[in-house]
mmCIF file of C-alpha atoms in Angstrom:
data_model
loop_
_atom_site.group_PDB
_atom_site.id
_atom_site.type_symbol
_atom_site.label_atom_id
_atom_site.label_comp_id
_atom_site.label_asym_id
_atom_site.label_seq_id
_atom_site.Cartn_x
_atom_site.Cartn_y
_atom_site.Cartn_z
ATOM 1 C CA MET A 21 11.034 -28.427 -3.809
ATOM 2 C CA ASN A 22 7.466 -29.595 -4.328
ATOM 3 C CA THR A 23 7.200 -30.173 -8.093
ATOM 4 C CA SER A 24 3.412 -30.586 -7.938
ATOM 5 C CA ALA A 25 2.937 -27.204 -6.233
ATOM 6 C CA LYS A 26 1.288 -24.482 -8.263
ATOM 7 C CA LYS A 27 3.741 -21.911 -9.568
ATOM 8 C CA LEU A 28 3.216 -18.224 -8.859
ATOM 9 C CA LEU A 29 5.338 -15.551 -10.526
ATOM 10 C CA ILE A 30 5.311 -12.132 -8.847
ATOM 11 C CA ILE A 31 6.718 -9.312 -10.967
ATOM 12 C CA GLY A 32 7.765 -6.536 -8.611
ATOM 13 C CA PHE A 33 7.882 -2.832 -9.390
ATOM 14 C CA VAL A 34 10.691 -2.825 -6.818
ATOM 15 C CA TRP A 35 12.199 -5.423 -4.472
ATOM 16 C CA PRO A 36 9.904 -5.109 -1.456
ATOM 17 C CA GLU A 37 11.084 -3.038 1.512
ATOM 18 C CA PRO A 38 8.711 -3.748 4.427
ATOM 19 C CA THR A 39 10.728 -1.472 6.728
ATOM 20 C CA SER A 40 10.370 1.446 4.278
ATOM 21 C CA SER A 41 6.721 1.470 3.246
ATOM 22 C CA ALA A 42 3.273 -0.053 3.689
ATOM 23 C CA ALA A 43 3.494 -1.220 0.060
ATOM 24 C CA GLY A 44 6.517 -3.352 0.984
ATOM 25 C CA THR A 45 4.695 -4.781 4.007
ATOM 26 C CA ARG A 46 1.664 -5.544 1.866
ATOM 27 C CA MET A 47 3.739 -7.424 -0.698
ATOM 28 C CA ILE A 48 5.400 -9.602 1.962
ATOM 29 C CA GLN A 49 1.951 -10.388 3.397
ATOM 30 C CA LEU A 50 0.864 -11.609 -0.053
ATOM 31 C CA VAL A 51 4.042 -13.672 -0.439
ATOM 32 C CA ASP A 52 3.491 -15.250 3.001
ATOM 33 C CA LEU A 53 -0.152 -15.971 2.184
ATOM 34 C CA PHE A 54 0.709 -17.924 -0.984
ATOM 35 C CA LEU A 55 3.678 -19.665 0.690
ATOM 36 C CA HIS A 56 1.418 -20.790 3.528
ATOM 37 C CA LYS A 57 -0.979 -22.255 0.961
ATOM 38 C CA GLY A 58 1.829 -24.305 -0.607
ATOM 39 C CA TYR A 59 2.591 -22.256 -3.726
ATOM 40 C CA GLN A 60 6.022 -22.291 -5.345
ATOM 41 C CA ILE A 61 6.916 -18.593 -5.697
ATOM 42 C CA THR A 62 9.344 -16.811 -7.980
ATOM 43 C CA PHE A 63 9.800 -13.089 -7.307
ATOM 44 C CA ALA A 64 11.179 -11.185 -10.295
ATOM 45 C CA SER A 65 12.050 -7.521 -10.722
ATOM 46 C CA ALA A 66 14.041 -5.304 -13.064
ATOM 47 C CA ALA A 67 14.772 -2.904 -10.195
ATOM 48 C CA SER A 68 18.043 -2.808 -8.305
ATOM 49 C CA LYS A 69 18.098 -4.060 -4.741
ATOM 50 C CA SER A 70 18.745 -1.718 -1.825
ATOM 51 C CA ASP A 71 20.155 -2.315 1.644
ATOM 52 C CA PHE A 72 16.552 -2.467 2.857
ATOM 53 C CA SER A 73 15.209 -5.021 0.356
ATOM 54 C CA TYR A 74 13.516 -7.985 1.995
ATOM 55 C CA ASP A 75 15.758 -11.029 2.522
ATOM 56 C CA PHE A 76 14.001 -13.894 0.727
ATOM 57 C CA SER A 77 16.905 -16.274 1.434
ATOM 58 C CA LYS A 78 15.194 -17.439 4.640
ATOM 59 C CA THR A 79 12.171 -18.553 2.596
ATOM 60 C CA SER A 80 11.601 -20.905 -0.359
ATOM 61 C CA VAL A 81 10.999 -17.924 -2.686
ATOM 62 C CA VAL A 82 13.227 -17.957 -5.792
ATOM 63 C CA GLU A 83 14.568 -14.546 -6.822
ATOM 64 C CA GLN A 84 14.988 -13.587 -10.467
ATOM 65 C CA GLN A 85 16.541 -10.419 -11.864
ATOM 66 C CA ILE A 86 14.811 -9.525 -15.149
ATOM 67 C CA LYS A 87 15.239 -6.870 -17.830
ATOM 68 C CA LEU A 88 12.805 -4.345 -19.256
ATOM 69 C CA ASN A 89 12.049 -4.542 -22.984
ATOM 70 C CA ASP A 90 14.082 -7.682 -23.455
ATOM 71 C CA GLU A 91 13.181 -11.028 -25.000
ATOM 72 C CA SER A 92 15.114 -12.826 -22.236
ATOM 73 C CA PHE A 93 11.984 -12.329 -20.124
ATOM 74 C CA ASN A 94 9.950 -14.335 -22.670
ATOM 75 C CA LEU A 95 12.447 -17.209 -22.451
ATOM 76 C CA PHE A 96 12.317 -17.078 -18.644
ATOM 77 C CA LEU A 97 8.489 -17.143 -18.758
ATOM 78 C CA LYS A 98 8.391 -20.129 -21.120
ATOM 79 C CA GLU A 99 10.744 -22.081 -18.894
ATOM 80 C CA LEU A 100 8.949 -21.219 -15.627
ATOM 81 C CA ASN A 101 5.440 -21.602 -17.110
ATOM 82 C CA PRO A 102 3.584 -20.253 -14.038
ATOM 83 C CA GLU A 103 -0.103 -20.915 -13.356
ATOM 84 C CA ILE A 104 -0.504 -17.462 -11.788
ATOM 85 C CA VAL A 105 1.249 -14.173 -12.518
ATOM 86 C CA LEU A 106 0.864 -11.301 -10.064
ATOM 87 C CA PHE A 107 1.768 -7.780 -11.241
ATOM 88 C CA ASP A 108 2.889 -5.316 -8.568
ATOM 89 C CA ARG A 109 1.078 -2.117 -9.694
ATOM 90 C CA PHE A 110 -0.382 -1.266 -13.078
ATOM 91 C CA MET A 111 2.895 0.077 -14.512
ATOM 92 C CA VAL A 112 4.383 -3.420 -14.236
ATOM 93 C CA GLU A 113 1.382 -4.945 -16.014
ATOM 94 C CA GLU A 114 1.841 -2.416 -18.826
ATOM 95 C CA GLN A 115 5.466 -3.473 -19.237
ATOM 96 C CA TYR A 116 5.134 -7.248 -18.972
ATOM 97 C CA GLY A 117 1.441 -8.087 -19.443
ATOM 98 C CA TRP A 118 1.602 -8.629 -23.210
ATOM 99 C CA ARG A 119 4.604 -10.932 -22.850
ATOM 100 C CA VAL A 120 2.762 -12.985 -20.216
ATOM 101 C CA GLN A 121 -0.299 -13.116 -22.473
ATOM 102 C CA GLN A 122 1.873 -14.290 -25.369
ATOM 103 C CA GLU A 123 3.924 -16.945 -23.554
ATOM 104 C CA CYS A 124 1.498 -18.109 -20.826
ATOM 105 C CA PRO A 125 -2.017 -17.468 -22.165
ATOM 106 C CA ASN A 126 -3.606 -19.793 -19.588
ATOM 107 C CA ALA A 127 -1.960 -18.202 -16.547
ATOM 108 C CA VAL A 128 -4.299 -16.287 -14.223
ATOM 109 C CA ARG A 129 -3.221 -12.633 -14.323
ATOM 110 C CA ILE A 130 -3.671 -10.779 -11.030
ATOM 111 C CA LEU A 131 -3.018 -7.076 -10.477
ATOM 112 C CA ASP A 132 -2.081 -5.864 -7.003
ATOM 113 C CA THR A 133 -3.073 -2.201 -7.251
ATOM 114 C CA GLU A 134 -1.454 -1.179 -3.891
ATOM 115 C CA ASP A 135 -3.811 1.778 -3.991
ATOM 116 C CA LEU A 136 -5.678 3.456 -6.843
ATOM 117 C CA HIS A 137 -2.972 5.659 -8.353
ATOM 118 C CA CYS A 138 -5.507 7.650 -10.371
ATOM 119 C CA LEU A 139 -7.421 8.522 -7.180
ATOM 120 C CA ARG A 140 -4.278 9.538 -5.307
ATOM 121 C CA ASN A 141 -3.076 11.677 -8.237
ATOM 122 C CA ALA A 142 -6.500 13.284 -8.720
ATOM 123 C CA ARG A 143 -6.668 14.244 -5.048
ATOM 124 C CA GLN A 144 -3.139 15.624 -5.169
ATOM 125 C CA GLN A 145 -3.988 17.795 -8.202
ATOM 126 C CA SER A 146 -7.250 18.903 -6.601
ATOM 127 C CA ASP A 147 -5.440 19.942 -3.410
ATOM 128 C CA LYS A 148 -2.626 21.682 -5.302
ATOM 129 C CA LYS A 149 -4.812 23.611 -7.752
ATOM 130 C CA LYS A 150 -7.794 24.042 -5.388
ATOM 131 C CA GLN A 151 -10.047 22.556 -8.050
ATOM 132 C CA VAL A 152 -12.894 20.045 -8.066
ATOM 133 C CA LEU A 153 -11.722 16.429 -8.061
ATOM 134 C CA ASP A 154 -11.330 15.050 -11.594
ATOM 135 C CA LEU A 155 -10.929 11.273 -11.588
ATOM 136 C CA PHE A 156 -10.896 10.818 -15.344
ATOM 137 C CA SER A 157 -7.246 11.543 -16.071
ATOM 138 C CA ASP A 158 -4.722 9.892 -18.387
ATOM 139 C CA THR A 159 -3.456 7.952 -15.351
ATOM 140 C CA ALA A 160 -7.008 6.671 -14.838
ATOM 141 C CA LYS A 161 -7.213 5.551 -18.478
ATOM 142 C CA ARG A 162 -3.990 3.566 -18.076
ATOM 143 C CA GLU A 163 -4.878 2.107 -14.689
ATOM 144 C CA ILE A 164 -8.457 1.133 -15.589
ATOM 145 C CA ALA A 165 -7.205 -0.438 -18.836
ATOM 146 C CA SER A 166 -4.760 -2.512 -16.775
ATOM 147 C CA ILE A 167 -7.553 -3.622 -14.419
ATOM 148 C CA LEU A 168 -9.676 -4.647 -17.417
ATOM 149 C CA ARG A 169 -6.808 -6.596 -18.993
ATOM 150 C CA CYS A 170 -6.245 -8.641 -15.827
ATOM 151 C CA ASP A 171 -8.396 -11.496 -14.579
ATOM 152 C CA LEU A 172 -8.549 -10.100 -11.049
ATOM 153 C CA SER A 173 -7.376 -6.939 -9.287
ATOM 154 C CA ILE A 174 -6.732 -6.924 -5.551
ATOM 155 C CA MET A 175 -8.020 -3.812 -3.774
ATOM 156 C CA ILE A 176 -6.981 -2.764 -0.269
ATOM 157 C CA SER A 177 -9.782 -0.224 0.224
ATOM 158 C CA GLU A 178 -13.576 -0.635 0.125
ATOM 159 C CA VAL A 179 -13.875 3.031 -0.906
ATOM 160 C CA GLU A 180 -11.761 2.290 -3.982
ATOM 161 C CA MET A 181 -13.902 -0.789 -4.705
ATOM 162 C CA ASP A 182 -16.955 1.492 -4.765
ATOM 163 C CA ILE A 183 -15.237 4.053 -7.012
ATOM 164 C CA LEU A 184 -14.289 1.338 -9.514
ATOM 165 C CA LYS A 185 -17.816 -0.091 -9.573
ATOM 166 C CA ASN A 186 -19.769 3.178 -9.582
ATOM 167 C CA GLN A 187 -17.530 5.737 -11.294
ATOM 168 C CA PHE A 188 -15.666 3.498 -13.728
ATOM 169 C CA LYS A 189 -18.369 0.780 -14.125
ATOM 170 C CA ILE A 190 -15.938 -2.084 -13.482
ATOM 171 C CA ASP A 191 -17.632 -5.479 -13.231
ATOM 172 C CA PRO A 192 -17.486 -6.691 -9.579
ATOM 173 C CA SER A 193 -16.117 -10.071 -10.748
ATOM 174 C CA LEU A 194 -12.850 -8.321 -11.750
ATOM 175 C CA ILE A 195 -12.006 -6.799 -8.361
ATOM 176 C CA TYR A 196 -11.434 -8.360 -4.958
ATOM 177 C CA TYR A 197 -11.214 -6.727 -1.527
ATOM 178 C CA LEU A 198 -8.171 -7.943 0.400
ATOM 179 C CA PRO A 199 -7.103 -5.615 3.239
ATOM 180 C CA PHE A 200 -3.909 -5.751 5.299
ATOM 181 C CA LEU A 201 -3.667 -9.214 6.846
ATOM 182 C CA GLU A 202 -2.841 -8.894 10.537
ATOM 183 C CA GLU A 203 -2.583 -11.056 13.624
ATOM 184 C CA GLU A 204 -5.271 -10.328 16.199
ATOM 185 C CA ILE A 205 -4.381 -8.330 19.314
ATOM 186 C CA ASP A 206 -4.912 -10.441 22.437
ATOM 187 C CA GLN A 207 -4.586 -9.669 26.142
ATOM 188 C CA GLN A 208 -0.952 -10.831 26.229
ATOM 189 C CA VAL A 209 -0.053 -8.266 23.550
ATOM 190 C CA ILE A 210 -1.967 -5.494 25.363
ATOM 191 C CA GLU A 211 -0.163 -6.205 28.647
ATOM 192 C CA LYS A 212 3.179 -5.523 26.941
ATOM 193 C CA TRP A 213 2.139 -2.050 25.733
ATOM 194 C CA ILE A 214 3.938 0.923 27.273
ATOM 195 C CA PRO A 215 1.485 2.683 29.641
ATOM 196 C CA PHE A 216 0.237 6.264 29.297
ATOM 197 C CA GLU A 217 2.504 7.641 32.050
ATOM 198 C CA ASP A 218 5.667 6.175 30.483
ATOM 199 C CA ARG A 219 5.058 7.689 27.054
ATOM 200 C CA ALA A 220 5.847 11.187 25.855
ATOM 201 C CA ASP A 221 5.904 13.232 22.652
ATOM 202 C CA PHE A 222 4.069 13.210 19.345
ATOM 203 C CA VAL A 223 5.173 11.235 16.293
ATOM 204 C CA PHE A 224 4.676 11.084 12.541
ATOM 205 C CA ILE A 225 6.085 8.350 10.311
ATOM 206 C CA GLY A 226 6.044 7.805 6.542
ATOM 207 C CA ASN A 227 8.029 7.057 3.395
ATOM 208 C CA PHE A 228 9.154 10.398 1.915
ATOM 209 C CA LEU A 229 9.153 9.116 -1.655
ATOM 210 C CA HIS A 230 5.375 9.286 -1.170
ATOM 211 C CA GLU A 231 4.116 12.836 -1.841
ATOM 212 C CA PRO A 232 1.193 12.751 0.672
ATOM 213 C CA ASN A 233 3.685 12.116 3.500
ATOM 214 C CA TRP A 234 5.887 15.061 2.535
ATOM 215 C CA ASN A 235 2.816 17.300 2.305
ATOM 216 C CA THR A 236 1.649 16.088 5.745
ATOM 217 C CA VAL A 237 4.982 17.032 7.331
ATOM 218 C CA GLN A 238 4.688 20.516 5.841
ATOM 219 C CA VAL A 239 1.199 20.876 7.353
ATOM 220 C CA LEU A 240 2.531 19.712 10.732
ATOM 221 C CA LYS A 241 5.435 22.155 10.548
ATOM 222 C CA THR A 242 3.490 25.243 9.478
ATOM 223 C CA LYS A 243 -0.043 24.810 10.855
ATOM 224 C CA ILE A 244 -0.241 22.213 13.616
ATOM 225 C CA TRP A 245 2.974 22.272 15.615
ATOM 226 C CA PRO A 246 3.307 26.063 16.148
ATOM 227 C CA VAL A 247 -0.026 25.966 18.052
ATOM 228 C CA LEU A 248 0.381 22.572 19.724
ATOM 229 C CA ARG A 249 3.867 23.405 20.967
ATOM 230 C CA LYS A 250 2.496 26.330 22.997
ATOM 231 C CA ARG A 251 0.184 23.901 24.809
ATOM 232 C CA PHE A 252 2.981 21.405 25.517
ATOM 233 C CA PRO A 253 6.285 23.316 25.638
ATOM 234 C CA ASN A 254 8.207 20.258 26.885
ATOM 235 C CA ALA A 255 6.956 17.868 24.174
ATOM 236 C CA ASN A 256 8.741 17.023 20.927
ATOM 237 C CA LEU A 257 7.253 16.231 17.540
ATOM 238 C CA ASN A 258 9.450 13.438 16.163
ATOM 239 C CA ILE A 259 9.290 12.888 12.402
ATOM 240 C CA PHE A 260 10.466 9.485 11.160
ATOM 241 C CA GLY A 261 10.602 8.291 7.577
ATOM 242 C CA SER A 262 12.574 6.356 5.008
ATOM 243 C CA TYR A 263 14.193 8.212 2.093
ATOM 244 C CA THR A 264 14.468 11.489 4.004
ATOM 245 C CA SER A 265 15.625 14.035 1.418
ATOM 246 C CA GLN A 266 17.419 17.328 2.001
ATOM 247 C CA LYS A 267 14.150 19.293 1.759
ATOM 248 C CA VAL A 268 12.749 17.238 4.663
ATOM 249 C CA LEU A 269 15.942 17.510 6.729
ATOM 250 C CA GLN A 270 15.850 21.303 6.370
ATOM 251 C CA LEU A 271 12.669 21.367 8.492
ATOM 252 C CA ASP A 272 14.548 20.004 11.524
ATOM 253 C CA ASN A 273 14.538 22.600 14.315
ATOM 254 C CA LYS A 274 15.723 21.666 17.819
ATOM 255 C CA GLY A 275 14.635 25.031 19.226
ATOM 256 C CA GLU A 276 11.075 24.373 18.074
ATOM 257 C CA LYS A 277 11.322 20.704 19.167
ATOM 258 C CA PHE A 278 10.381 19.715 15.605
ATOM 259 C CA LEU A 279 12.827 16.876 15.044
ATOM 260 C CA ILE A 280 13.539 15.041 11.793
ATOM 261 C CA LYS A 281 14.812 11.612 12.867
ATOM 262 C CA GLY A 282 15.137 9.796 9.514
ATOM 263 C CA ARG A 283 14.444 6.101 9.021
ATOM 264 C CA ALA A 284 12.970 4.114 11.908
ATOM 265 C CA LEU A 285 14.652 0.706 12.104
ATOM 266 C CA ASP A 286 11.456 -0.718 13.582
ATOM 267 C CA ALA A 287 8.307 1.328 12.906
ATOM 268 C CA LYS A 288 6.161 -0.338 15.556
ATOM 269 C CA GLU A 289 8.808 -0.076 18.255
ATOM 270 C CA THR A 290 9.288 3.601 17.406
ATOM 271 C CA ILE A 291 5.564 4.467 17.411
ATOM 272 C CA ALA A 292 5.084 2.488 20.663
ATOM 273 C CA LYS A 293 7.221 4.934 22.682
ATOM 274 C CA HIS A 294 5.080 7.936 21.761
ATOM 275 C CA ARG A 295 1.790 9.044 23.223
ATOM 276 C CA ILE A 296 0.085 10.229 20.014
ATOM 277 C CA LEU A 297 0.549 9.731 16.267
ATOM 278 C CA LEU A 298 -0.301 12.927 14.347
ATOM 279 C CA ALA A 299 -1.178 12.588 10.650
ATOM 280 C CA PRO A 300 -3.104 15.526 9.117
ATOM 281 C CA ILE A 301 -3.098 13.839 5.679
ATOM 282 C CA GLN A 302 -4.544 16.131 2.992
ATOM 283 C CA PHE A 303 -4.663 13.759 0.012
ATOM 284 C CA GLY A 304 -3.849 10.176 -0.852
ATOM 285 C CA ALA A 305 -5.545 6.841 -1.388
ATOM 286 C CA GLY A 306 -5.492 3.270 -0.171
ATOM 287 C CA VAL A 307 -5.097 2.272 3.454
ATOM 288 C CA LYS A 308 -2.350 3.680 5.642
ATOM 289 C CA GLY A 309 0.081 1.221 7.203
ATOM 290 C CA LYS A 310 1.154 3.759 9.844
ATOM 291 C CA PHE A 311 -2.265 3.516 11.513
ATOM 292 C CA ILE A 312 -2.196 -0.298 11.492
ATOM 293 C CA ASP A 313 1.222 -0.159 13.196
ATOM 294 C CA ALA A 314 -0.054 2.408 15.709
ATOM 295 C CA MET A 315 -3.102 0.305 16.632
ATOM 296 C CA GLN A 316 -0.926 -2.770 17.118
ATOM 297 C CA VAL A 317 1.224 -1.007 19.719
ATOM 298 C CA GLY A 318 -1.592 0.904 21.426
ATOM 299 C CA THR A 319 -0.749 4.398 20.161
ATOM 300 C CA PRO A 320 -3.846 6.543 19.488
ATOM 301 C CA SER A 321 -3.818 8.745 16.391
ATOM 302 C CA VAL A 322 -5.333 11.998 15.196
ATOM 303 C CA THR A 323 -5.888 12.183 11.446
ATOM 304 C CA THR A 324 -8.200 13.462 8.706
ATOM 305 C CA SER A 325 -11.059 11.762 6.861
ATOM 306 C CA VAL A 326 -8.690 11.020 3.943
ATOM 307 C CA GLY A 327 -6.155 9.560 6.379
ATOM 308 C CA ALA A 328 -8.671 7.218 8.016
ATOM 309 C CA GLU A 329 -10.559 6.471 4.795
ATOM 310 C CA ALA A 330 -11.861 2.897 4.472
ATOM 311 C CA MET A 331 -10.052 1.796 7.612
ATOM 312 C CA LYS A 332 -12.583 1.642 10.436
ATOM 313 C CA GLY A 333 -15.869 0.580 8.837
ATOM 314 C CA ASN A 334 -18.644 1.305 11.375
ATOM 315 C CA LEU A 335 -16.280 1.143 14.348
ATOM 316 C CA ASP A 336 -14.900 4.057 16.366
ATOM 317 C CA TRP A 337 -11.456 5.384 15.422
ATOM 318 C CA ASN A 338 -8.461 4.826 17.700
ATOM 319 C CA GLY A 339 -8.326 8.526 18.447
ATOM 320 C CA SER A 340 -9.912 11.319 16.408
ATOM 321 C CA ILE A 341 -10.740 12.099 12.781
ATOM 322 C CA GLU A 342 -10.875 15.822 12.117
ATOM 323 C CA ASP A 343 -10.452 17.842 8.887
ATOM 324 C CA ASN A 344 -10.664 21.279 10.499
ATOM 325 C CA LEU A 345 -7.092 21.931 11.646
ATOM 326 C CA GLU A 346 -8.112 23.999 14.697
ATOM 327 C CA LEU A 347 -10.347 21.165 15.917
ATOM 328 C CA PHE A 348 -7.594 18.694 14.948
ATOM 329 C CA ILE A 349 -5.295 20.463 17.424
ATOM 330 C CA ASP A 350 -7.995 20.441 20.137
ATOM 331 C CA GLU A 351 -8.416 16.675 19.719
ATOM 332 C CA ALA A 352 -4.647 16.142 19.927
ATOM 333 C CA VAL A 353 -4.529 18.196 23.149
ATOM 334 C CA LYS A 354 -7.342 16.163 24.735
ATOM 335 C CA LEU A 355 -5.855 12.780 23.823
ATOM 336 C CA TYR A 356 -2.408 13.817 25.017
ATOM 337 C CA GLN A 357 -3.726 14.999 28.396
ATOM 338 C CA VAL A 358 -6.720 12.838 29.299
ATOM 339 C CA LYS A 359 -5.709 9.285 30.198
ATOM 340 C CA ASN A 360 -9.256 7.895 30.063
ATOM 341 C CA SER A 361 -9.874 9.223 26.508
ATOM 342 C CA TRP A 362 -6.468 7.870 25.480
ATOM 343 C CA GLN A 363 -7.255 4.384 26.834
ATOM 344 C CA ILE A 364 -10.654 4.305 25.116
ATOM 345 C CA ALA A 365 -8.879 5.207 21.848
ATOM 346 C CA GLN A 366 -6.440 2.308 22.416
ATOM 347 C CA GLN A 367 -9.313 -0.148 22.819
ATOM 348 C CA ASN A 368 -10.956 1.172 19.641
ATOM 349 C CA GLY A 369 -7.752 0.262 17.804
ATOM 350 C CA VAL A 370 -7.935 -3.297 19.142
ATOM 351 C CA GLN A 371 -11.497 -3.613 17.799
ATOM 352 C CA ILE A 372 -10.493 -2.308 14.350
ATOM 353 C CA ILE A 373 -7.535 -4.705 13.992
ATOM 354 C CA ASN A 374 -9.421 -7.745 15.302
ATOM 355 C CA HIS A 375 -12.633 -7.195 13.336
ATOM 356 C CA ARG A 376 -11.422 -5.656 10.092
ATOM 357 C CA TYR A 377 -7.852 -6.875 9.497
ATOM 358 C CA SER A 378 -7.617 -10.310 11.109
ATOM 359 C CA ALA A 379 -5.923 -12.520 8.500
ATOM 360 C CA LYS A 380 -8.134 -15.496 9.422
ATOM 361 C CA TYR A 381 -11.187 -13.780 7.894
ATOM 362 C CA PHE A 382 -9.623 -13.302 4.466
ATOM 363 C CA THR A 383 -6.864 -15.718 3.458
ATOM 364 C CA ASP A 384 -8.808 -18.921 2.756
ATOM 365 C CA GLN A 385 -11.556 -17.141 0.823
ATOM 366 C CA PHE A 386 -9.005 -15.323 -1.327
ATOM 367 C CA ILE A 387 -7.127 -18.484 -2.306
ATOM 368 C CA GLN A 388 -10.472 -20.191 -3.045
ATOM 369 C CA GLU A 389 -11.394 -17.292 -5.350
ATOM 370 C CA VAL A 390 -8.042 -17.500 -7.199
ATOM 371 C CA GLU A 391 -8.389 -21.259 -7.655
ATOM 372 C CA ARG A 392 -12.027 -20.965 -8.743
ATOM 373 C CA LEU A 393 -10.912 -18.398 -11.299
ATOM 374 C CA ALA A 394 -8.167 -20.700 -12.588
ATOM 375 C CA SER A 395 -10.680 -23.500 -13.150
ATOM 376 C CA HIS A 396 -13.210 -21.253 -14.956
ATOM 377 C CA LEU A 397 -10.774 -18.959 -16.762
ATOM 378 C CA THR A 398 -12.254 -19.176 -20.278
ATOM 379 C CA ALA A 399 -15.778 -18.334 -19.100
ATOM 380 C CA HIS A 400 -14.455 -15.561 -16.844
ATOM 381 C CA ARG A 401 -12.576 -13.959 -19.735
ATOM 382 C CA GLN A 402 -15.544 -14.244 -22.094
ATOM 383 C CA ASN A 403 -17.601 -12.386 -19.506
ATOM 384 C CA ASN A 404 -14.966 -9.618 -19.607
ATOM 385 C CA PHE A 405 -15.091 -8.920 -23.337
ATOM 386 C CA PHE A 406 -13.872 -5.328 -22.977
ATOM 387 C CA GLY A 407 -10.779 -6.803 -21.356
ATOM 388 C CA GLN A 408 -10.294 -9.089 -24.362
ATOM 389 C CA ILE A 409 -10.564 -6.098 -26.687
ATOM 390 C CA LEU A 410 -7.994 -4.170 -24.648
ATOM 391 C CA ASN A 411 -5.677 -7.164 -24.508
ATOM 392 C CA HIS A 412 -5.910 -7.498 -28.271
ATOM 393 C CA HIS A 413 -5.188 -3.851 -29.069
ATOM 394 C CA THR A 414 -2.903 -2.945 -26.160
ATOM 395 C CA ALA A 415 -0.825 -6.043 -26.693
ATOM 396 C CA GLN A 416 -0.153 -4.835 -30.203
ATOM 397 C CA SER A 417 0.718 -1.225 -29.327
ATOM 398 C CA THR A 418 2.746 -2.019 -26.181
ATOM 399 C CA LYS A 419 4.358 -4.956 -27.898
ATOM 400 C CA TYR A 420 5.654 -2.968 -30.867
ATOM 401 C CA MET A 421 6.839 -0.082 -28.705
ATOM 402 C CA SER A 422 8.726 -2.577 -26.540
ATOM 403 C CA LEU A 423 10.138 -4.422 -29.564
ATOM 404 C CA TRP A 424 11.276 -1.092 -31.019
ATOM 405 C CA ILE A 425 13.123 -0.277 -27.765
ATOM 406 C CA GLU A 426 14.558 -3.810 -27.737
ATOM 407 C CA GLU A 427 15.856 -3.378 -31.301
ATOM 408 C CA LYS A 428 17.225 0.093 -30.502
ATOM 409 C CA ASN A 429 19.108 -1.333 -27.474
ATOM 410 C CA ARG A 430 20.848 -3.861 -29.732
ATOM 411 C CA LYS A 431 22.469 -1.126 -31.822
#
């Protein structure tokens, strides 16, 4: 072990599951980025592991099981004494941030937002109640407070960067755009793709613990597939997803060729066999891993403006973006039938991956920003005085609530 290497502590909301969700994939990309730059990483979580938790044993990452509301975490922090602490989502920062501030005041505190929870929740409420979008919820107050308390928050979406700057007036020095970090698609990769003629069927994939995915499957079942099936009576719509609950399984109907397949062992391999990915996403936030996977295996997709949000920049989508469900179906029909349109969509996906998600454009600059921050931490924090105020007051309130729970647990 390199004793001179900088120490990074990642506190996970869960143990990452890259085969279950884009959030798990994102976390492993961050781990790999810091490992590649020579950091000594400890990954800690109070969650239980599952059969699908990432196997860190093949890496130099040290795993640490921790407890909520327990002073043992303070002792662990003191002993580790990390230079950087990365919180996996704002809820984790709420739980552990004050303890980090207390024991390691000079550690750079980074928040990985995954996506803006307050935006996702606001859109979900707006869709459910058919009301105007209201961003300024209690979730927003908690999440924005967490962003202000941290030295830097990593954002995966440029749209969310704009919302934070313009709607919530967050100083640009506190947020950093870091998209999915992908390998570029070269000609050798393209030559291995399954051709148009050898593919069949439509596919959707998503983690069913995530409400937007469950809602999307309902839209497919009730509004899209009944019409699309009449156009292609021999085609199936295959629905894959981790954590498939009974309510999802009940939608399985072999007669209608609407098939609930459960977890895909390999998402890319699964998507690669299909001709089109259908994702009429009605609400959500962040950037969708399913489309990254689809582009990497040459599968065009039809989605909505929320689905494709912040993903393509000024480039053409690898398929179609359509909010009107009748036109959505028309686009799916065209892509499924017309080989030339399908191949153009494939090439659009190559452009998006290579120009907007190539890891080589982002990794060095990000590490430079983190290290610049570490060397100018006092000045950076003085510039974020509202964050200092929140750290002062929140630390007190969260601290005493946590200490009360700790005391209660002793009895």
